[in-house]
PDB file of N, CA and C in Angstrom:
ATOM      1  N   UNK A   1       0.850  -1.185   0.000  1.00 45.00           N
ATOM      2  CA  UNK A   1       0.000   0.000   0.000  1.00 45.00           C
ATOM      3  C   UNK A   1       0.889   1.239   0.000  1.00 45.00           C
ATOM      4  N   UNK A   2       0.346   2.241  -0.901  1.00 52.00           N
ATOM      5  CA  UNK A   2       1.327   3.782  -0.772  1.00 52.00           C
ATOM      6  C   UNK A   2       1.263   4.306   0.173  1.00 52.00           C
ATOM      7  N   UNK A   3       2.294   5.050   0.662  1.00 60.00           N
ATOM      8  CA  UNK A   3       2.258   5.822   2.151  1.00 60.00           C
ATOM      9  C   UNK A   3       2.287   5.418   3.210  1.00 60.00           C
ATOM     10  N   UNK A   4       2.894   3.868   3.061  1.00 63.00           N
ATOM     11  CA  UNK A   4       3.172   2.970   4.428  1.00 63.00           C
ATOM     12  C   UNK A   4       3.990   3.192   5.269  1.00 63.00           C
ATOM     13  N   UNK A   5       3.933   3.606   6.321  1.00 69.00           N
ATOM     14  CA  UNK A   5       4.950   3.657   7.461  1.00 69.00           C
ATOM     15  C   UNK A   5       5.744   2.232   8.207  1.00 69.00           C
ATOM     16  N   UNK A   6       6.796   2.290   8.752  1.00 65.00           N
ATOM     17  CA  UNK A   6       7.148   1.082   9.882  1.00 65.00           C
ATOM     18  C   UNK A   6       7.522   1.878  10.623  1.00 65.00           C
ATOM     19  N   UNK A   7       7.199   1.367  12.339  1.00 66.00           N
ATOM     20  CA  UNK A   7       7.853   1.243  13.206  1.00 66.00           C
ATOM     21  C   UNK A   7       8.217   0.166  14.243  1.00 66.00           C
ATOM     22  N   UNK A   8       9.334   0.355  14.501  1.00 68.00           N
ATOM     23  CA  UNK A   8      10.036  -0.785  15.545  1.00 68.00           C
ATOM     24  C   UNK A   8       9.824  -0.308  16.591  1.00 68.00           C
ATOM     25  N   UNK A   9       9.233  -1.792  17.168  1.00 63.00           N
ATOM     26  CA  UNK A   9       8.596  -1.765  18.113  1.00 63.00           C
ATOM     27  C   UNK A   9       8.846  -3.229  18.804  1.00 63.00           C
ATOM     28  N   UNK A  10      10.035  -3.335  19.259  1.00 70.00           N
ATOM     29  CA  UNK A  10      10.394  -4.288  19.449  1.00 70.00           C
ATOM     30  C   UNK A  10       9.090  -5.711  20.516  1.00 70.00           C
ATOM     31  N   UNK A  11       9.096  -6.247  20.491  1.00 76.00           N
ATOM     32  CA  UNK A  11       9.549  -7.583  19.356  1.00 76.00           C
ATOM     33  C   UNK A  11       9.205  -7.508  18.134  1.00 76.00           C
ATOM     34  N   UNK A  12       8.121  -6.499  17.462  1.00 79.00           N
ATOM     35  CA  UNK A  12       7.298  -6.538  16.475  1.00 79.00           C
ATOM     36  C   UNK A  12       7.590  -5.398  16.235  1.00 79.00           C
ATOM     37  N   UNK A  13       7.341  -5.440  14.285  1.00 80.00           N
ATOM     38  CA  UNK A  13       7.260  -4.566  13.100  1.00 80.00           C
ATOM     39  C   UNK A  13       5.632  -3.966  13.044  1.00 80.00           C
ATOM     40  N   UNK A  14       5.639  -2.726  13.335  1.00 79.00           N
ATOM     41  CA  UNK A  14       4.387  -2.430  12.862  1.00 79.00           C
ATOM     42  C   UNK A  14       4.403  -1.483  11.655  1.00 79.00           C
ATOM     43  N   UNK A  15       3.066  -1.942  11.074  1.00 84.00           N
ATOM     44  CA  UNK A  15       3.005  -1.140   9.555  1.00 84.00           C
ATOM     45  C   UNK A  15       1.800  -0.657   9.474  1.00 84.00           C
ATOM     46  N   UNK A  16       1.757   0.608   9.479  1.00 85.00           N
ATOM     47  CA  UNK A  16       0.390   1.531   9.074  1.00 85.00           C
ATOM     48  C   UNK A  16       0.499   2.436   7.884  1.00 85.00           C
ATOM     49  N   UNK A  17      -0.533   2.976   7.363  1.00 88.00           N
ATOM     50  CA  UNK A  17      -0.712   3.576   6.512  1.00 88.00           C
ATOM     51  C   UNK A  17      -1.877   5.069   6.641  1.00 88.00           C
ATOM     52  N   UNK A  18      -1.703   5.724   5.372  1.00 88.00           N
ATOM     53  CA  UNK A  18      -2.627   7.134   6.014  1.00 88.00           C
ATOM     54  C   UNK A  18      -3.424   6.671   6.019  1.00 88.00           C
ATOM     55  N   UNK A  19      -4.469   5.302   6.042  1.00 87.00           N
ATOM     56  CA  UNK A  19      -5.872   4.951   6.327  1.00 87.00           C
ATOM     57  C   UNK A  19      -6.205   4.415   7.675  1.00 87.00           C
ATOM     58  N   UNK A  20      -4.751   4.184   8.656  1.00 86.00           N
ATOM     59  CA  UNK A  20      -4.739   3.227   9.917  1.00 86.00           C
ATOM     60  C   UNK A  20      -5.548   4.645  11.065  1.00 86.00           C
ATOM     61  N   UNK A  21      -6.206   4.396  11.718  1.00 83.00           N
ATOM     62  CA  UNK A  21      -6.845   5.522  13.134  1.00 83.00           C
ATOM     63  C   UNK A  21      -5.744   5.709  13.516  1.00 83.00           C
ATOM     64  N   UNK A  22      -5.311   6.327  14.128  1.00 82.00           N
ATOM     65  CA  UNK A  22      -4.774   6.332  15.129  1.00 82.00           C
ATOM     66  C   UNK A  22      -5.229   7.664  16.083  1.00 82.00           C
ATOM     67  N   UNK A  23      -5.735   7.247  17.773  1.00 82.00           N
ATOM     68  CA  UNK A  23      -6.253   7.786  18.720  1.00 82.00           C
ATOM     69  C   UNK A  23      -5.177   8.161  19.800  1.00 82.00           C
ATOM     70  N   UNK A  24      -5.835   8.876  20.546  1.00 82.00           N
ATOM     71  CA  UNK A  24      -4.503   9.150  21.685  1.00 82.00           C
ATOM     72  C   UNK A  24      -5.770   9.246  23.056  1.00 82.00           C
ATOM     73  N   UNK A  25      -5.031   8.540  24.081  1.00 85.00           N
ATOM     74  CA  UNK A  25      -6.141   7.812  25.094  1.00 85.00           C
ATOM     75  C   UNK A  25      -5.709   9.201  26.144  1.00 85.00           C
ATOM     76  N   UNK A  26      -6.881   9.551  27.569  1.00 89.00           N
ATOM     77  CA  UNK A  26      -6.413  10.189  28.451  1.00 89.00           C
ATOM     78  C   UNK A  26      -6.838   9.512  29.460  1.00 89.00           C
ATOM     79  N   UNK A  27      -6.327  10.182  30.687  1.00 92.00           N
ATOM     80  CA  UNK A  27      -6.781   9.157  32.110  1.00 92.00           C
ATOM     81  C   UNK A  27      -7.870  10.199  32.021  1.00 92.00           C
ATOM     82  N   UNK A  28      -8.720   8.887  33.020  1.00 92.00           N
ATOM     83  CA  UNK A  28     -10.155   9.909  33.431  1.00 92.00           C
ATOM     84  C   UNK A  28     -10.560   8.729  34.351  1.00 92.00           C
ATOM     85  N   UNK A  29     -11.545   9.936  34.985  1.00 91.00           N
ATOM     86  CA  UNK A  29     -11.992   9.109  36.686  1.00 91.00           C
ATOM     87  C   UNK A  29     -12.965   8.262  36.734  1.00 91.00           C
ATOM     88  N   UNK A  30     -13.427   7.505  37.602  1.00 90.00           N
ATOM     89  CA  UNK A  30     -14.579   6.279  37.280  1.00 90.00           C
ATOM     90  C   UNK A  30     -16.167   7.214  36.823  1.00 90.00           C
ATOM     91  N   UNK A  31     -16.221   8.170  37.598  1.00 91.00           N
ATOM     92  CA  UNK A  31     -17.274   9.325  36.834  1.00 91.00           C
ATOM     93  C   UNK A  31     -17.627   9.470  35.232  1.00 91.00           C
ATOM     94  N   UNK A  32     -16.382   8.776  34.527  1.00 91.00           N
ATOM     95  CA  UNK A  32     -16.326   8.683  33.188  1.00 91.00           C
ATOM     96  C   UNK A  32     -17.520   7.545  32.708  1.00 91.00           C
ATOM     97  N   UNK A  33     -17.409   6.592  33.768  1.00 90.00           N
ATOM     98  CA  UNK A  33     -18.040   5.084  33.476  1.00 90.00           C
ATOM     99  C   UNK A  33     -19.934   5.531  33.543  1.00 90.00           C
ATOM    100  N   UNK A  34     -20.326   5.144  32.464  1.00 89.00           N
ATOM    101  CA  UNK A  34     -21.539   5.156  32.736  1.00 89.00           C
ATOM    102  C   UNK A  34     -22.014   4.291  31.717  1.00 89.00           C
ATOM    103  N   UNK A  35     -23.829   3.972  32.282  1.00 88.00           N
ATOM    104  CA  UNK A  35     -24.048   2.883  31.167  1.00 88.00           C
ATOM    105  C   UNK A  35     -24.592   3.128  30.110  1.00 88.00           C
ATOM    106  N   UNK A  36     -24.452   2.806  29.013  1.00 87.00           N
ATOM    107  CA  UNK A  36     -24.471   2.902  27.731  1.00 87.00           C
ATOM    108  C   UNK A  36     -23.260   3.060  26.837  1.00 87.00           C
ATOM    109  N   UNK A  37     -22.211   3.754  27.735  1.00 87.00           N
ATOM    110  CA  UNK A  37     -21.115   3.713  27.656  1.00 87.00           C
ATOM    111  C   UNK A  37     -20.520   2.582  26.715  1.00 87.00           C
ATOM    112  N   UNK A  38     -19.467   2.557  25.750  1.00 88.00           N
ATOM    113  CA  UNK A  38     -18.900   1.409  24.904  1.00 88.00           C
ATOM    114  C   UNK A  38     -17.657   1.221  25.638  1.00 88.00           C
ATOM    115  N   UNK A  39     -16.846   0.253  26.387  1.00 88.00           N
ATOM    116  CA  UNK A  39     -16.036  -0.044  26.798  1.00 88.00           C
ATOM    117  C   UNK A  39     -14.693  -0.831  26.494  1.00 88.00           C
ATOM    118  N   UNK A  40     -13.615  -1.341  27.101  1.00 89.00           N
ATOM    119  CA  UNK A  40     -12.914  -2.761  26.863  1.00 89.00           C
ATOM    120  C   UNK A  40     -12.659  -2.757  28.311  1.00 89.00           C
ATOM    121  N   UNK A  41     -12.401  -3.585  28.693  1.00 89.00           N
ATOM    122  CA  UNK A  41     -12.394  -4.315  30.172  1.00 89.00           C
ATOM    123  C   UNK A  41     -10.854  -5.405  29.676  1.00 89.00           C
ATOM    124  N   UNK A  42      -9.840  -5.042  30.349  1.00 91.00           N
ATOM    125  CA  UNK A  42      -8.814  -5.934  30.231  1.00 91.00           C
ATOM    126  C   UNK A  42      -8.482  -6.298  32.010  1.00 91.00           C
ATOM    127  N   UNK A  43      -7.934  -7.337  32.834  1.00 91.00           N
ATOM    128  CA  UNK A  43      -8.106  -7.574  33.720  1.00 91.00           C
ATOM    129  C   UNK A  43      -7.864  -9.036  33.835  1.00 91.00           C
ATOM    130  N   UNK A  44      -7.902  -9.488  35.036  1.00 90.00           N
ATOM    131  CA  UNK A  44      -7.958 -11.369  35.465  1.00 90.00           C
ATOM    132  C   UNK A  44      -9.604 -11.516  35.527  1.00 90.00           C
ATOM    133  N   UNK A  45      -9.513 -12.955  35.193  1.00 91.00           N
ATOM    134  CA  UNK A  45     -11.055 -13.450  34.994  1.00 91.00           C
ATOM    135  C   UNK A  45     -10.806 -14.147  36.444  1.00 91.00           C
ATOM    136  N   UNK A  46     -11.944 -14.070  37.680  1.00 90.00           N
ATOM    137  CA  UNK A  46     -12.208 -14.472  38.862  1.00 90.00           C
ATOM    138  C   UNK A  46     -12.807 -15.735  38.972  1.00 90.00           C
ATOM    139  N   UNK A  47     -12.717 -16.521  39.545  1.00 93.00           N
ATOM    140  CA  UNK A  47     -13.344 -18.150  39.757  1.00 93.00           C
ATOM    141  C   UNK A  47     -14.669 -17.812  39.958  1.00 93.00           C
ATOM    142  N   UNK A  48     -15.439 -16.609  40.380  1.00 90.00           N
ATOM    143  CA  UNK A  48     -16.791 -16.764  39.546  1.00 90.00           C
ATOM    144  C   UNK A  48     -17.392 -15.943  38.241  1.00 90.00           C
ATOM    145  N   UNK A  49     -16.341 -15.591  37.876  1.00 89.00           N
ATOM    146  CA  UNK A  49     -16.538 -15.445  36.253  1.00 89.00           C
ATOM    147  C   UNK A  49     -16.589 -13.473  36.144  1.00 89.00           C
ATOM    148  N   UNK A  50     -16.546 -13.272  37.246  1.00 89.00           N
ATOM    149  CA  UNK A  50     -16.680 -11.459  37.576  1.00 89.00           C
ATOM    150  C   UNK A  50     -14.918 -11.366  36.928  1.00 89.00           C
ATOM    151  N   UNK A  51     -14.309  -9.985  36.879  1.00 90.00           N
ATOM    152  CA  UNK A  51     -13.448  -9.691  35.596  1.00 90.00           C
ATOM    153  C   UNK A  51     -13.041  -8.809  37.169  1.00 90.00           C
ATOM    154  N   UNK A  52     -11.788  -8.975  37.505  1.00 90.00           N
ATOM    155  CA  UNK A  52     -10.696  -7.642  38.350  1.00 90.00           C
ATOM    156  C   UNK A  52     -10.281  -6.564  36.938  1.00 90.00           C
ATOM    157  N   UNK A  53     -10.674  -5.650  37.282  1.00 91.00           N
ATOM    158  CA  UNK A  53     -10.003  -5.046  36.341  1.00 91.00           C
ATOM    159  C   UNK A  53      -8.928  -4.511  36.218  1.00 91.00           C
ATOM    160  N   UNK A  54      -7.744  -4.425  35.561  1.00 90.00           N
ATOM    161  CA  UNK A  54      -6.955  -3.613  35.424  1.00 90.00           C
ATOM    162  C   UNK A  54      -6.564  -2.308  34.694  1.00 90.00           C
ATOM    163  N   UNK A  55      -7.133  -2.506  33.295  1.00 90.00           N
ATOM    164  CA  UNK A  55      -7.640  -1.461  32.790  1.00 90.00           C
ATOM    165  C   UNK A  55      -8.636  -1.352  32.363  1.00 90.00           C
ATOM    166  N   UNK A  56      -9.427   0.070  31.967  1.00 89.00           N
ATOM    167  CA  UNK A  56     -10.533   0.146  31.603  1.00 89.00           C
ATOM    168  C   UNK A  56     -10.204   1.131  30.748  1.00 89.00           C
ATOM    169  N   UNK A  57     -10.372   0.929  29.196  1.00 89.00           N
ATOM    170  CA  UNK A  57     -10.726   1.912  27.973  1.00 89.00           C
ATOM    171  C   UNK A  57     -11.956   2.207  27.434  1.00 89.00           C
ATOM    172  N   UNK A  58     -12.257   3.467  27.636  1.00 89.00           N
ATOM    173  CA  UNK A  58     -13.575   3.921  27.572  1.00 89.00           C
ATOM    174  C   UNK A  58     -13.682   4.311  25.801  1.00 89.00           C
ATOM    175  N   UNK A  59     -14.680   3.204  25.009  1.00 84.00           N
ATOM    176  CA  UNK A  59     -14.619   3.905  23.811  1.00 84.00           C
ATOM    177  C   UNK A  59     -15.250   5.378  22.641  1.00 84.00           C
ATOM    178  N   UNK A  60     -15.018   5.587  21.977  1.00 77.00           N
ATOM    179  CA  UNK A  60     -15.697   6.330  20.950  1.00 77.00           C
ATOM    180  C   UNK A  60     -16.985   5.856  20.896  1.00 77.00           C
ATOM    181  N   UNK A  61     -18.053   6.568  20.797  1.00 70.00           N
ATOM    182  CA  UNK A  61     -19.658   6.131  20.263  1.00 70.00           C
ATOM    183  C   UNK A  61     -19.552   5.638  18.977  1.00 70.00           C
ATOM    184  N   UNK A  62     -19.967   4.623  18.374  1.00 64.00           N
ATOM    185  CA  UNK A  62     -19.774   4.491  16.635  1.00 64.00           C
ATOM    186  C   UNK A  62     -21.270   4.235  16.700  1.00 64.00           C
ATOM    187  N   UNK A  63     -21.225   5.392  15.385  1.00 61.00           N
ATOM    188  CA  UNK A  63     -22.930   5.573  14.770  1.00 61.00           C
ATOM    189  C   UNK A  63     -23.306   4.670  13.585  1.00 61.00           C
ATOM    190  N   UNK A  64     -23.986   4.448  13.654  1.00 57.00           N
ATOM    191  CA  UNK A  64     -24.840   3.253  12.879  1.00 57.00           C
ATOM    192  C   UNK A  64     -25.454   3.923  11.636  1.00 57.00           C
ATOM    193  N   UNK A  65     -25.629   4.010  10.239  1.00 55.00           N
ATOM    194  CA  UNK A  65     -25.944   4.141   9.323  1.00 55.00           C
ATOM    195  C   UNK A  65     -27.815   4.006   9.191  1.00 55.00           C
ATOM    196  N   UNK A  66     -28.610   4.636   9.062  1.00 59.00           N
ATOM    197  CA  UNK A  66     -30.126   4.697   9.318  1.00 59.00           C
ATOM    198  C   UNK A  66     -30.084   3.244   8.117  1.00 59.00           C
ATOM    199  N   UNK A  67     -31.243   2.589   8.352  1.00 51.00           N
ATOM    200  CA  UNK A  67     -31.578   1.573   7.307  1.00 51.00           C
ATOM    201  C   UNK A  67     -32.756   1.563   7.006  1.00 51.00           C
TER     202      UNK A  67
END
């Protein structure tokens, strides 16, 4: 693809291009969390299936196309 970038990034080669997103994340307080909210939840999974979290990335809204 034209306009491909690399960077080393050790262990791994990454390759983007002017079509790849790229976002830039900020901290923010649990006040951020609300429901409806789009999330990722990364963390240990608990022996009853509840998630410890370690991080929490709060996402972008993505809008849906009317049909």
């Amino acid at each position: 693809e034209k306009n491909q970038n690399t960077i080393l990034f050790p262990p791994k080669i990454i390759l983007f291009s002017n079509s790849t997103s790229i976002t830039e994340a900020t901290t923010a307080g649990k006040q951020a969390l609300a429901a409806g909210k789009q999330v990722a939840i990364f963390g240990i999974t608990n022996s009853d299936g509840s998630i410890t979290a370690q991080n929490i990335q709060i996402r972008q809204a993505t809008t849906t196309p009317n049909q």
